[in-house]
Coordinates of C-alpha atoms in Angstrom, one line a residue:
X855 CA 59.8 193.8 89.6
X856 CA 60.3 197.5 90.2
X857 CA 62.9 199.4 92.3
X858 CA 60.5 199.9 95.2
X859 CA 60.7 196.3 96.1
X860 CA 64.5 196.4 95.9
X861 CA 64.5 199.2 98.4
X862 CA 62.0 197.7 100.7
X863 CA 63.5 194.2 100.8
X864 CA 67.2 194.8 100.1
X865 CA 67.8 197.4 102.8
X866 CA 65.5 195.4 105.0
X867 CA 67.5 192.2 104.7
X868 CA 70.8 194.1 105.0
X869 CA 69.4 195.2 108.4
X870 CA 68.3 191.7 109.1
X871 CA 71.6 189.9 108.8
X872 CA 73.1 192.3 111.2
X873 CA 70.5 191.8 113.9
X874 CA 70.6 188.1 113.8
X875 CA 74.2 187.7 115.1
X876 CA 74.7 187.3 118.8
X877 CA 75.0 190.6 120.7
X878 CA 78.6 190.0 121.8
X879 CA 80.1 188.6 118.6
X880 CA 81.3 190.5 115.6
X881 CA 78.6 190.9 113.0
X882 CA 78.4 189.1 109.7
X883 CA 78.9 192.4 108.0
X884 CA 82.1 193.5 109.7
X885 CA 82.6 195.7 112.7
X886 CA 80.7 196.0 116.0
X887 CA 80.5 199.7 115.5
X888 CA 78.3 199.3 112.5
X889 CA 75.9 197.1 114.5
X890 CA 75.9 199.6 117.3
X891 CA 75.0 202.4 114.9
X892 CA 72.1 200.3 113.8
X893 CA 70.9 199.5 117.3
X894 CA 70.9 203.2 118.0
X895 CA 69.0 204.1 114.8
X896 CA 67.2 207.4 115.3
X897 CA 63.5 207.3 115.8
X898 CA 61.5 206.3 112.7
X899 CA 57.9 205.5 112.1
X900 CA 59.1 202.2 110.6
X901 CA 59.7 199.5 113.2
X902 CA 61.7 196.4 112.8
X903 CA 60.3 193.3 114.7
X904 CA 62.4 190.2 115.2
X905 CA 62.1 186.7 116.6
X906 CA 58.5 186.3 115.6
X907 CA 57.1 182.7 115.9
X908 CA 56.9 180.7 112.7
X909 CA 53.1 180.6 112.2
X910 CA 52.5 184.3 113.0
X911 CA 49.9 186.1 110.9
X912 CA 49.9 189.7 109.6
X913 CA 46.9 190.5 111.8
X914 CA 48.9 189.6 114.9
X915 CA 51.9 191.8 113.9
X916 CA 49.5 194.7 113.1
X917 CA 47.8 194.2 116.5
X918 CA 51.2 195.0 118.2
X919 CA 50.9 198.5 116.8
X920 CA 47.1 199.1 117.0
X921 CA 46.9 200.5 120.5
X922 CA 49.4 203.2 119.6
X923 CA 47.9 204.6 116.5
X924 CA 47.2 204.0 112.8
X925 CA 49.3 201.2 111.1
X926 CA 50.0 202.3 107.5
X927 CA 52.2 199.5 106.1
X928 CA 53.6 196.1 106.9
X929 CA 56.2 193.9 105.3
X930 CA 56.4 190.2 106.5
X931 CA 59.7 188.4 106.1
X932 CA 58.4 185.0 107.2
X933 CA 61.5 183.0 106.2
X934 CA 63.5 185.1 108.7
X935 CA 60.8 185.4 111.4
X936 CA 60.8 189.1 111.0
X937 CA 58.6 192.0 110.0
X938 CA 58.6 195.7 109.3
X939 CA 55.7 197.8 110.6
X940 CA 55.0 201.3 109.5
X941 CA 53.0 203.6 111.8
X942 CA 51.1 206.7 110.7
X943 CA 53.4 209.1 112.7
X944 CA 56.8 209.0 114.3
X945 CA 55.2 210.0 117.7
X946 CA 53.1 206.8 117.6
X947 CA 56.3 204.7 116.8
X948 CA 58.2 206.4 119.7
X949 CA 55.3 205.7 122.1
X950 CA 55.2 202.1 121.0
X951 CA 59.0 201.5 121.3
X952 CA 59.1 203.3 124.7
X953 CA 56.2 201.2 126.0
X954 CA 57.6 197.9 124.8
X955 CA 61.0 198.7 126.2
X956 CA 59.4 198.8 129.6
X957 CA 57.1 195.9 129.1
X958 CA 58.5 193.3 126.7
X959 CA 56.0 192.4 124.0
X960 CA 55.0 188.8 123.3
X961 CA 53.3 187.1 120.3
X962 CA 51.8 183.7 121.0
X963 CA 53.7 183.6 124.4
X964 CA 57.0 184.2 122.6
X965 CA 59.1 187.3 123.5
X966 CA 59.7 189.4 120.3
X967 CA 62.1 192.3 119.8
X968 CA 61.1 195.7 118.4
X969 CA 63.4 198.6 117.4
X970 CA 63.5 201.5 115.0
X971 CA 64.4 200.6 111.4
X972 CA 66.8 202.7 109.4
X973 CA 64.1 203.2 106.8
X974 CA 62.0 206.3 107.1
X975 CA 59.1 204.7 105.2
X976 CA 58.2 201.2 103.9
X977 CA 58.0 200.9 100.1
X978 CA 56.5 197.5 99.2
X979 CA 55.4 196.0 95.9
X980 CA 51.7 195.5 96.3
X981 CA 51.8 192.4 94.0
X982 CA 54.3 190.7 96.2
X983 CA 52.7 191.8 99.4
X984 CA 49.1 191.3 98.5
X985 CA 47.8 189.4 101.5
X986 CA 49.5 191.8 103.9
X987 CA 48.0 194.8 102.1
X988 CA 44.5 193.3 102.1
X989 CA 44.8 192.6 105.9
X990 CA 46.1 196.2 106.4
X991 CA 43.3 197.7 104.4
X992 CA 40.7 195.7 106.3
X993 CA 42.2 196.8 109.6
X994 CA 42.4 200.5 108.5
X995 CA 38.8 200.3 107.4
X996 CA 37.8 199.1 110.9
X997 CA 40.0 201.9 112.5
X998 CA 38.3 204.5 110.2
X999 CA 34.9 203.1 110.7
X1000 CA 34.2 202.5 107.0
X1001 CA 33.6 199.1 105.4
X1002 CA 36.7 197.7 103.6
X1003 CA 36.9 197.5 99.9
X1004 CA 39.6 194.8 100.0
X1005 CA 39.0 191.1 99.4
X1006 CA 36.6 190.0 102.1
X1007 CA 38.1 186.5 102.1
X1008 CA 41.1 187.7 104.0
X1009 CA 39.3 188.9 107.0
X1010 CA 35.6 188.7 107.7
X1011 CA 35.0 192.4 108.1
X1012 CA 31.4 193.0 107.0
X1013 CA 30.0 196.1 108.8
X1014 CA 30.0 195.2 112.5
X1015 CA 26.6 193.6 113.5
X1016 CA 26.5 194.8 117.1
X1017 CA 28.3 197.0 119.7
X1018 CA 28.0 194.1 122.1
X1019 CA 30.8 191.4 122.4
X1020 CA 30.4 188.0 124.0
X1021 CA 33.7 187.1 125.7
X1022 CA 34.6 183.6 127.0
X1023 CA 37.8 183.1 129.0
X1024 CA 39.7 179.8 128.6
X1025 CA 42.4 178.5 130.9
X1026 CA 41.3 180.8 133.7
X1027 CA 44.1 180.1 136.2
X1028 CA 44.0 183.6 137.6
X1029 CA 40.8 185.4 138.5
X1030 CA 39.6 188.0 135.9
X1031 CA 37.4 190.7 137.3
X1032 CA 35.0 193.1 135.6
X1033 CA 37.4 195.9 136.2
X1034 CA 40.2 194.1 134.4
X1035 CA 37.9 193.6 131.4
X1036 CA 37.0 197.3 131.4
X1037 CA 40.6 198.3 131.6
X1038 CA 41.6 196.1 128.6
X1039 CA 38.7 196.8 126.3
X1040 CA 38.4 200.6 127.0
X1041 CA 41.6 201.0 125.0
X1042 CA 39.4 200.5 121.9
X1043 CA 36.6 202.9 122.7
X1044 CA 34.0 203.8 125.4
X1045 CA 32.9 200.7 127.3
X1046 CA 29.3 201.4 128.4
X1047 CA 28.1 198.2 130.1
X1048 CA 29.5 194.9 131.2
X1049 CA 27.7 191.8 132.6
X1050 CA 29.8 188.8 133.8
X1051 CA 28.4 185.3 134.5
X1052 CA 29.5 181.7 134.6
X1053 CA 28.0 179.3 132.1
X1054 CA 29.1 175.7 131.5
X1055 CA 31.8 176.2 134.1
X1056 CA 33.3 179.0 132.1
X1057 CA 33.7 182.6 133.0
X1058 CA 31.9 184.7 130.4
X1059 CA 31.0 188.3 129.8
X1060 CA 28.9 190.6 127.6
X1061 CA 30.5 193.9 127.0
X1062 CA 28.8 196.8 125.2
X1063 CA 30.8 199.6 123.4
X1064 CA 29.2 202.9 122.5
X1065 CA 30.0 202.1 118.8
X1066 CA 30.0 198.8 116.8
X1067 CA 33.2 199.9 115.1
X1068 CA 35.0 199.9 118.5
X1069 CA 33.7 196.4 119.2
X1070 CA 35.0 195.2 115.9
X1071 CA 38.5 196.7 116.6
X1072 CA 38.6 195.1 120.0
X1073 CA 37.6 191.7 118.5
X1074 CA 40.2 192.0 115.8
X1075 CA 43.0 192.9 118.1
X1076 CA 42.2 190.8 121.2
X1077 CA 40.5 187.5 120.1
X1078 CA 42.8 184.6 120.9
X1079 CA 45.1 186.7 123.1
X1080 CA 46.0 185.9 126.7
X1081 CA 45.3 188.4 129.5
X1082 CA 48.1 186.9 131.6
X1083 CA 51.2 185.1 130.3
X1084 CA 50.1 181.6 129.2
X1085 CA 46.6 181.7 130.6
X1086 CA 43.2 183.4 130.6
X1087 CA 42.7 183.3 126.8
X1088 CA 40.1 185.7 125.3
X1089 CA 37.6 184.1 122.9
X1090 CA 35.5 186.9 121.4
X1091 CA 32.4 186.9 119.2
X1092 CA 29.7 189.4 118.4
X1093 CA 26.6 189.0 120.6
X1094 CA 23.2 188.7 119.0
X1095 CA 22.1 191.4 121.5
X1096 CA 22.5 195.0 120.5
X1097 CA 21.9 196.5 123.9
X1098 CA 22.5 195.2 127.5
X1099 CA 20.1 195.8 130.3
X1100 CA 22.0 196.2 133.6
X1101 CA 20.0 196.3 136.8
X1102 CA 22.8 196.5 139.4
X1103 CA 26.3 198.1 139.6
X1104 CA 28.4 195.6 141.5
X1105 CA 31.3 193.2 140.9
X1106 CA 29.2 191.1 138.5
X1107 CA 27.6 193.8 136.3
X1108 CA 28.2 197.5 135.7
X1109 CA 26.5 200.2 133.7
X1110 CA 29.1 203.0 133.4
X1111 CA 26.4 205.4 132.0
X1112 CA 24.3 205.0 135.2
X1113 CA 26.4 205.4 138.4
X1114 CA 23.1 205.8 140.3
X1115 CA 22.1 202.1 140.0
X1116 CA 21.8 200.1 143.3
X1117 CA 24.4 197.5 144.1
X1118 CA 21.7 194.9 144.7
X1119 CA 23.7 193.2 147.4
X1120 CA 24.2 195.9 150.0
X1121 CA 27.9 196.3 149.2
X1122 CA 29.4 199.6 148.3
X1123 CA 30.3 199.8 144.6
X1124 CA 33.3 202.0 145.2
X1125 CA 35.1 199.3 147.2
X1126 CA 37.5 198.5 144.4
X1127 CA 38.8 195.0 144.9
X1128 CA 39.9 194.7 141.3
X1129 CA 43.3 193.3 140.5
X1130 CA 44.2 196.8 139.4
X1131 CA 43.0 198.5 142.6
X1132 CA 46.5 199.3 143.8
X1133 CA 48.5 199.5 140.7
X1134 CA 48.0 203.0 139.5
X1135 CA 51.5 203.5 137.9
X1136 CA 51.3 200.3 136.0
X1137 CA 47.7 200.2 135.0
X1138 CA 47.7 202.6 132.0
X1139 CA 50.7 200.8 130.6
X1140 CA 49.2 197.4 131.5
X1141 CA 46.0 198.2 129.7
X1142 CA 47.9 199.2 126.6
X1143 CA 49.9 196.1 126.8
X1144 CA 46.9 193.9 127.3
X1145 CA 45.2 195.7 124.5
X1146 CA 48.2 194.7 122.3
X1147 CA 47.4 191.3 123.8
X1148 CA 50.9 190.2 124.4
X1149 CA 51.8 191.0 128.0
X1150 CA 50.7 189.9 131.4
X1151 CA 48.2 192.5 132.6
X1152 CA 49.9 192.9 135.9
X1153 CA 53.3 193.3 134.3
X1154 CA 55.3 190.2 133.9
X1155 CA 58.3 192.4 134.5
X1156 CA 57.2 192.8 138.2
X1157 CA 59.1 190.7 140.7
X1158 CA 57.0 188.8 143.2
X1159 CA 58.4 190.5 146.3
X1160 CA 56.2 192.7 148.6
X1161 CA 57.1 195.0 151.5
X1162 CA 54.6 194.9 154.3
X1163 CA 55.0 197.7 156.9
X1164 CA 53.3 199.1 160.1
X1165 CA 53.1 195.5 161.4
X1166 CA 52.6 194.8 165.1
X1167 CA 56.1 193.6 165.9
X1168 CA 55.1 192.0 169.2
X1169 CA 52.7 189.6 167.4
X1170 CA 53.8 189.1 163.8
X1171 CA 55.8 186.0 162.8
X1172 CA 57.0 184.7 159.4
X1173 CA 54.4 181.9 159.8
X1174 CA 51.4 184.3 160.2
X1175 CA 52.4 186.3 157.2
X1176 CA 52.9 183.1 155.2
X1177 CA 49.4 182.0 156.0
X1178 CA 47.7 185.4 155.3
X1179 CA 49.5 186.2 152.0
X1180 CA 49.2 182.6 151.1
X1181 CA 45.5 183.2 150.5
X1182 CA 46.5 185.1 147.3
X1183 CA 49.6 183.3 146.1
X1184 CA 52.2 180.7 147.0
X1185 CA 54.6 182.4 149.5
X1186 CA 58.2 181.2 149.0
X1187 CA 60.0 183.2 151.7
X1188 CA 59.3 185.7 154.5
X1189 CA 61.9 188.0 156.1
X1190 CA 61.0 190.2 159.1
X1191 CA 63.6 193.1 158.9
X1192 CA 66.2 192.9 161.6
X1193 CA 66.5 196.7 162.1
X1194 CA 62.9 197.4 161.5
X1195 CA 60.8 194.7 163.0
X1196 CA 57.5 196.3 162.0
X1197 CA 58.3 195.6 158.4
X1198 CA 58.7 192.4 156.4
X1199 CA 59.6 191.2 152.9
X1200 CA 57.3 188.5 151.4
X1201 CA 58.3 186.7 148.2
X1202 CA 55.5 185.1 146.2
X1203 CA 55.8 182.8 143.1
X1204 CA 55.4 185.6 140.6
X1205 CA 54.4 189.2 139.9
X1206 CA 50.7 188.4 139.3
X1207 CA 50.3 186.8 142.8
X1208 CA 52.2 189.7 144.3
X1209 CA 49.8 192.2 142.7
X1210 CA 46.8 190.2 143.8
X1211 CA 48.0 190.0 147.4
X1212 CA 48.9 193.7 147.5
X1213 CA 45.5 194.9 146.0
X1214 CA 43.6 192.8 148.6
X1215 CA 45.7 193.2 151.8
X1216 CA 47.0 196.8 151.7
X1217 CA 45.1 198.8 154.3
X1218 CA 43.7 195.8 156.2
X1219 CA 43.9 195.7 160.0
X1220 CA 46.2 192.9 161.2
X1221 CA 47.0 192.4 164.9
X1222 CA 45.4 195.8 165.7
X1223 CA 47.4 197.9 163.2
X1224 CA 46.6 199.0 159.6
X1225 CA 49.1 197.1 157.4
X1226 CA 50.7 198.8 154.4
X1227 CA 51.6 196.6 151.4
X1228 CA 53.7 197.9 148.5
X1229 CA 55.9 196.3 145.7
X1230 CA 59.4 195.9 146.9
X1231 CA 62.4 196.8 144.8
X1232 CA 64.0 193.5 145.7
X1233 CA 63.9 190.7 143.2
X1234 CA 64.1 187.9 145.8
X1235 CA 64.3 187.5 149.5
X1236 CA 67.8 186.4 150.5
X1237 CA 68.2 183.7 153.1
X1238 CA 70.7 184.4 156.0
X1239 CA 73.9 182.4 156.3
X1240 CA 73.9 179.3 158.4
X1241 CA 73.6 180.2 162.1
X1242 CA 73.1 183.9 161.7
X1243 CA 69.3 184.1 162.1
X1244 CA 69.1 183.4 165.9
X1245 CA 65.9 185.4 166.1
X1246 CA 64.2 183.2 163.4
X1247 CA 63.2 186.3 161.4
X1248 CA 63.6 184.6 158.0
X1249 CA 61.8 181.5 156.9
X1250 CA 61.9 179.6 153.6
X1251 CA 58.5 178.1 152.6
X1252 CA 59.5 177.1 149.1
X1253 CA 58.8 173.4 149.8
X1254 CA 55.7 173.9 151.9
X1255 CA 52.8 171.5 151.3
X1256 CA 50.4 174.3 152.1
X1257 CA 50.7 176.2 148.8
X1258 CA 47.2 176.7 147.5
X1259 CA 48.1 177.4 143.8
X1260 CA 50.7 174.8 142.9
X1261 CA 48.3 172.8 140.7
X1262 CA 47.3 174.5 137.5
X1263 CA 43.6 174.7 137.2
X1264 CA 43.1 174.1 140.9
X1265 CA 39.7 175.1 142.3
X1266 CA 41.5 177.5 144.6
X1267 CA 42.0 179.8 141.7
X1268 CA 38.2 180.4 141.5
X1269 CA 37.9 181.0 145.2
X1270 CA 40.1 184.1 145.7
X1271 CA 38.1 186.7 147.6
X1272 CA 39.0 189.9 149.5
X1273 CA 39.3 189.7 153.3
X1274 CA 35.8 189.5 154.7
X1275 CA 34.2 188.9 158.1
X1276 CA 32.8 185.5 156.9
X1277 CA 35.3 182.6 156.6
X1278 CA 34.8 179.4 154.7
X1279 CA 36.0 176.3 156.5
X1280 CA 36.6 173.0 154.8
X1281 CA 38.1 169.5 155.7
X1282 CA 36.2 169.6 159.0
X1283 CA 36.7 166.3 160.8
X1284 CA 33.7 163.9 161.3
X1285 CA 32.2 164.4 164.7
X1286 CA 33.3 168.0 165.1
X1287 CA 30.2 170.1 165.7
X1288 CA 29.2 173.8 165.6
X1289 CA 29.9 174.4 169.2
X1290 CA 33.5 173.0 168.9
X1291 CA 34.2 175.3 165.9
X1292 CA 32.6 178.3 167.7
X1293 CA 34.9 177.7 170.7
X1294 CA 37.9 177.3 168.5
X1295 CA 37.3 180.6 166.7
X1296 CA 36.4 182.7 169.8
X1297 CA 39.4 181.4 171.7
X1298 CA 41.5 184.6 171.4
X1299 CA 38.7 186.9 172.5
X1300 CA 37.0 187.1 169.1
X1301 CA 33.2 187.0 168.7
X1302 CA 31.4 184.5 166.4
X1303 CA 28.3 186.2 165.1
X1304 CA 26.8 183.4 163.0
X1305 CA 27.5 179.8 161.8
X1306 CA 26.2 177.5 159.1
X1307 CA 27.2 174.0 158.2
X1308 CA 26.9 172.7 154.6
X1309 CA 24.9 169.5 154.2
X1310 CA 27.8 167.0 154.6
X1311 CA 29.2 168.8 157.7
X1312 CA 32.7 168.8 156.1
X1313 CA 32.4 172.5 155.2
X1314 CA 30.9 175.5 157.0
X1315 CA 30.7 179.3 157.0
X1316 CA 31.6 181.1 160.2
X1317 CA 31.0 184.9 160.6
X1318 CA 33.2 186.9 162.9
X1319 CA 32.2 190.4 164.3
X1320 CA 34.8 192.1 162.0
X1321 CA 37.2 191.6 159.1
X1322 CA 40.1 192.0 161.5
X1323 CA 38.8 189.1 163.7
X1324 CA 38.4 187.0 160.6
X1325 CA 42.0 187.7 159.4
X1326 CA 43.1 186.7 162.9
X1327 CA 41.1 183.5 162.8
X1328 CA 42.5 182.6 159.4
X1329 CA 46.1 183.2 160.4
X1330 CA 45.7 181.2 163.7
X1331 CA 43.6 178.3 162.4
X1332 CA 44.3 177.6 158.7
X1333 CA 45.9 174.1 158.7
X1334 CA 44.9 173.6 162.4
X1335 CA 45.4 169.9 163.3
X1336 CA 42.0 168.5 164.2
X1337 CA 43.4 165.1 164.8
X1338 CA 43.3 162.0 162.7
X1339 CA 45.3 163.7 159.9
X1340 CA 42.5 166.2 159.4
X1341 CA 43.9 169.8 158.9
X1342 CA 41.3 172.5 158.9
X1343 CA 41.3 174.7 155.7
X1344 CA 40.3 178.3 156.1
X1345 CA 39.7 181.0 153.4
X1346 CA 37.7 184.2 153.0
X1347 CA 34.2 183.8 151.7
X1348 CA 32.1 186.1 149.5
X1349 CA 28.9 184.8 151.2
X1350 CA 27.2 186.1 154.3
X1351 CA 25.1 184.1 156.7

């Protein structure tokens, strides 16, 4: 063994024993001040990664650094669940640390900790670190676009066969849109075309890069990762196709090289209903995080509280907001502000649901006024003290039986659509006919333009004269008691009649 190893491992483990003590206790090596000095190590292109899950692979650790630049060395300390990662430049390391400080990284759904090491470079004995070096060489070869000379048994990295990837999404408890895929994969190169479809009840996509090398990098980094925390797992293979033929630009397919293509369904292509439609400050960071494959795309750090403003204070109630926002997530609490009754706080189950509701409802007309929806700085909505809410402005819905997304894997996750003039009705009571439902929905002065029953008459589509009227109908009549324990279920439809 030569001195290099001693440097790489000795100083490393010196650093390790210090980090493993609890933050408030004295460290194993003596004073707190020494630990503090280490925590505040100056920037270095070597990063120290702690609390890795037991079975983590070199590839997964390298993938943490890939979105930020070239990874030049790695040292795995598996017994201690730690690793050192060396990036090509200090700037890349600083970007990575700053990014992961804002959006905590995860490996296999476990939070991990990243900070600067007190080493300026990693010296490792290649004989001891053979597997890691082989993986690193393979990854570098992919990054450089050459074919690796390392042992091909470590990673299957023959020259990439195609610029087209086939993507299957498992555990799809949240909707994944074409725009979300474009955002994640474009971190690795120019995405030219995407086609999405459902096959064997699974959401799948074909995605074409401008260069097969980019496809290989994306596959290496993202295969097996989750788009959101604990769900929407990416399974990625090369497609046998080498070029995709896209006929229409719409929410199912897109050719980014040909913005002139027709939509094929009469809808404007610029109407961005993607999850990321309203998240401009987060989206670049979210894409980098998703590319690193560890972080919920919509930012798991985002609390689930929204601020809705410019509401019609004569008409709005906690119940109406619960019903409308409940289309996109499970609303826990609603508070109409006492001193500003045209504004309300809405707390959903998590940040993903809040992002989804915001991107779909901001700018919609509700009770005659254009509603504004933004992320609130509040973490939760506080309930008033007993007897203080005499105007009934705050309501706790946490135990409501009307939550649409309580059950993991519920069909409701696949039926989340933007507000539209056509509503989907289900749980229609036997004997209730088209005329009854037309009367019910035109009650408040709205106009029903078209109606269609499905075969069994338990479900139907009803088309109102505007999106605003459909929103009104949904707020008024979702969970409407039709008698005999039949409560009407109302949601937005992507179909037209």
